[in-house]
Amino acid sequence: MPGAISPALAQAAGAAPALLDVSLRINGTEHRLSLDPRTTLLDALREHLHLTGSKKGCGLGQCGACTVLMDGMRVKACLSLAALAQGREIKTIEGLAQGDELHPLQASFIERDAFQCGYCTSGQIMAGVACISEGHAGSPQDIREWMSGNLCRCGAYDHIVAAIQDAAAVSSSTQGG
Amino acid sequence: MHPFVLERPCDLSAVLALGAQAGRNDAPVEYIAGGTDMVQLLQEHVRRPDRLVSLAGVLDDGIEIGPQGLRLGAAATMAEVAAHQGVVEQFPLISQALLNSASPQVRNQATMGGNLLQRTRCPYFRDVGYQACNKRAPGSGCAALDGENRWHAVLGTSDDCIAVHPSDLAVALVALDATVELRGTGGDRSVPLSELHRLPRDTPHLETVLEPGEVITAITVPANAAGLRSHYLKLRDRASFEFAAVSAAVAIETDGARIRQARVALGGVGTKPWRLPNVEQALADKNLEPGELRSAAALAAEGAQGRGHNDFKIELMQRAIVRAVEIAGARA
Ligand SMILES: Cc1cc2nc3c(=O)[nH]c(=O)nc-3n(C[C@H](O)[C@H](O)[C@H](O)COP(=O)(O)OP(=O)(O)OC[C@H]3O[C@@H](n4cnc5c(N)ncnc54)[C@H](O)[C@@H]3O)c2cc1C
Ligand code: SF4
Ligand code: FES
Ligand code: FES
């Protein structure tokens, strides 16, 4: 079964608990799932709903690759139990573009070449979208502090900061200040 | 993760009846609030409760400032408290400590109650691959005593455990004389934050004075802590998103260049959030002058014991106090 722990570990840990009916609202669509209570939101997205844009870097809250928006706020999906995310509005990288039109931050990541391997990128973009909407993208220094929960092993930080600055400028000009 | 039954009670009395207990590694039932520490501990098999009881939606998440002072509902998030206008203006030490904690994502998820009850970052505690850890497995020994102990405590330690209490928030709150309000099946009580956590002594697996079932419902800070000149200085291995090597929470009342009264607490160095009454007394009536501050701060080292890699903290914590008082004193 996708999302379950390996059979060996499951055996070591004891019998699997009863499944829970969980309804998750993701990118505007309601999904009904039957989940082991241990399933994290990240595993529900990736293994059960096949929304693999959100990445698992560490699974322990330390890298930010799994960042999604919950009721508009950035959170780490690997530290959330899926069953406790019921009733929340979840947005993943898959829900950012409008049809074929990229979100301004997605476009500026491409424009600024803000990635190498790309593994951290969807988490960076989700965190960046929140960073801008929170008003924490006023200066490169601000962006570095408020993006510190997202690590990039390729060290694309300078380009990531530039991409967020660009997108923040676009959003403040379209919002008239 | 060890299999568990997930309980999602819809009111507090149903929660209390389930008898979960924070801060005990042998508790078969545990609460989960924001989950930022608990999920990690479950993932790593450090905690293996049979039942996990969600506190979502049953605890107060309000932030209020009144004549009595500040009241933080246990479910208020780190992000909400840090950004609250009244907290920023009247209790900036709290806001500063929070903004220097974790990352924006974690702060959006993590709650006040969970922050105070988060478990130590001692790497041996968090890695079940190591056998010796009295906190995780009572009687098994302590791998940190003669191991990699750069991150460990120098104050309040015992021969059984030298783990640091990792919360920044708790350091700021203990300096401001905060109290925690508790509710259990037997009713309500309140405990000074300075008495919530136990010293490790020979029972490091018992971290708090909470009874089975008891929850933290709120944190209060008295009004007389409002408006002091304060500073939270956090020294760490990277500029952001890192636990403290040493931190100092300082709040002072001054009369020109003279300190009338001071409150001082340290993080990163104590087995619990560490208040320093002897340093506070020595700072009273001193001038904001480096030599005088330095001799007062030296008292922080009374009883301090390093274990090798963490010896540097004993000097660093004294310097941190001096710097934090200087910065607080220079504030308008
Ligand atoms: C990557 C990372 C970096 C971090 N960096 C820092 C840092 O620099 N500084 C810092 O201070 N912290 C840091 N933290 C720790 C973080 O602040 C805590 O994980 C968080 O505050 C815990 O809150 P929570 O609501 O998520 O608690 P949970 O994980 O849900 O619970 C933690 C514990 O508290 C108990 N509990 C929770 N609420 C209550 C209640 N109301 N009554 C009784 N028991 C309760 C639970 O049973 C559990 O034992 C970091 C965490 C991560 C993941
Ligand atoms: S310091 Fe405490 S938590 Fe760390 S290994 Fe020793 S007993 Fe365990
Ligand atoms: S996978 Fe969630 S923070 Fe690393
Ligand atoms: S682009 Fe490779 S980790 Fe960031």
Coordinates of N, CA, C and O in Angstrom, one line a residue, chain A residues 1-4 19 24 31 33-36 39-51 82:
Chain A
M1 N 0.8 -1.2 0.0 CA 0.0 0.0 0.0 C 0.9 1.2 0.0 O 1.8 1.3 0.8
P2 N 0.6 2.2 -0.9 CA 1.5 3.4 -0.9 C 1.3 4.2 0.4 O 0.2 4.2 0.9
G3 N 2.4 4.8 0.8 CA 2.3 5.6 2.0 C 2.4 4.9 3.3 O 2.7 5.4 4.3
A4 N 2.3 3.5 3.3 CA 2.5 2.8 4.5 C 4.0 2.6 4.8 O 4.8 2.7 3.8
L19 N -8.0 2.2 9.9 CA -7.9 3.4 9.1 C -9.0 4.4 9.4 O -10.0 4.1 10.0
L24 N -9.8 15.8 2.7 CA -8.8 16.9 2.6 C -9.2 17.8 1.5 O -9.5 17.3 0.4
H31 N -11.0 15.8 -1.3 CA -10.6 14.4 -1.6 C -10.9 13.6 -0.3 O -10.6 14.0 0.8
L33 N -10.3 10.2 1.7 CA -9.2 9.2 1.8 C -9.4 8.4 3.0 O -10.1 8.8 4.0
S34 N -8.9 7.2 2.9 CA -8.9 6.3 4.1 C -7.5 6.1 4.5 O -6.7 5.5 3.8
L35 N -7.1 6.6 5.7 CA -5.7 6.7 6.0 C -5.3 6.1 7.4 O -6.1 6.2 8.3
D36 N -4.2 5.5 7.4 CA -3.6 5.2 8.7 C -3.4 6.5 9.5 O -2.9 7.5 8.9
T39 N -0.3 8.7 9.0 CA 0.1 9.4 7.7 C 0.2 10.9 7.9 O -0.7 11.6 8.4
T40 N 1.4 11.4 7.5 CA 1.6 12.8 7.5 C 0.8 13.5 6.3 O 0.5 12.8 5.3
L41 N 0.6 14.8 6.4 CA 0.0 15.5 5.2 C 0.9 15.3 4.0 O 0.4 15.1 2.9
L42 N 2.2 15.3 4.2 CA 3.1 15.2 3.0 C 2.9 13.8 2.4 O 2.9 13.7 1.1
D43 N 2.9 12.8 3.2 CA 2.7 11.4 2.6 C 1.3 11.3 2.0 O 1.2 10.6 0.9
A44 N 0.3 11.9 2.5 CA -1.0 11.9 1.9 C -1.0 12.5 0.6 O -1.5 12.0 -0.4
L45 N -0.3 13.7 0.5 CA -0.2 14.4 -0.8 C 0.5 13.5 -1.8 O 0.1 13.3 -3.0
R46 N 1.7 13.1 -1.4 CA 2.6 12.4 -2.4 C 2.1 11.0 -2.7 O 2.1 10.6 -3.9
E47 N 1.9 10.2 -1.7 CA 1.7 8.8 -1.9 C 0.2 8.4 -2.2 O -0.1 7.4 -2.8
H48 N -0.7 9.2 -1.6 CA -2.1 8.8 -1.8 C -2.8 9.7 -2.9 O -3.6 9.2 -3.6
L49 N -2.4 10.9 -3.0 CA -3.0 11.8 -4.1 C -2.1 12.0 -5.3 O -2.5 12.7 -6.2
H50 N -0.9 11.5 -5.2 CA 0.0 11.6 -6.3 C 0.3 13.0 -6.7 O 0.6 13.3 -7.8
L51 N 0.3 13.9 -5.7 CA 0.7 15.3 -5.9 C 2.1 15.3 -5.4 O 2.4 15.6 -4.3
A82 N -2.1 14.1 8.6 CA -3.1 14.4 7.6 C -4.5 14.5 8.2 O -5.3 15.4 7.9

